[in-house]
Amino acid sequence: VISVSVARPRTERPSNGGGRGGYNNSRRY
């Protein structure tokens, strides 16, 4: 639970188009 909660918001910003958080933070939003 801690790994997913901390890895989600931190991987979304730097990976602005990487594939995991990029598509959810840039394309979806």
Tab-separated table of N, CA and C in Angstrom, residues 22-29:
chain	number	residue	atom	x	y	z
A	22	GLY	N	2.601	9.329	-16.728
A	22	GLY	CA	2.532	10.354	-17.777
A	22	GLY	C	1.181	10.348	-18.478
A	23	TYR	N	0.721	9.191	-18.861
A	23	TYR	CA	-0.558	9.136	-19.590
A	23	TYR	C	-1.722	9.503	-18.675
A	24	ASN	N	-1.545	9.285	-17.391
A	24	ASN	CA	-2.652	9.562	-16.454
A	24	ASN	C	-2.629	11.026	-16.007
A	25	ASN	N	-1.489	11.642	-16.064
A	25	ASN	CA	-1.381	13.030	-15.580
A	25	ASN	C	-1.426	14.021	-16.751
A	26	SER	N	-1.027	13.598	-17.928
A	26	SER	CA	-0.968	14.538	-19.061
A	26	SER	C	-2.138	14.302	-20.025
A	27	ARG	N	-2.348	13.094	-20.458
A	27	ARG	CA	-3.411	12.835	-21.463
A	27	ARG	C	-4.783	12.754	-20.791
A	28	ARG	N	-4.900	12.019	-19.723
A	28	ARG	CA	-6.230	11.844	-19.109
A	28	ARG	C	-6.682	13.164	-18.485
A	29	TYR	N	-5.807	13.838	-17.782
A	29	TYR	CA	-6.230	15.090	-17.126
A	29	TYR	C	-6.184	16.203	-18.167
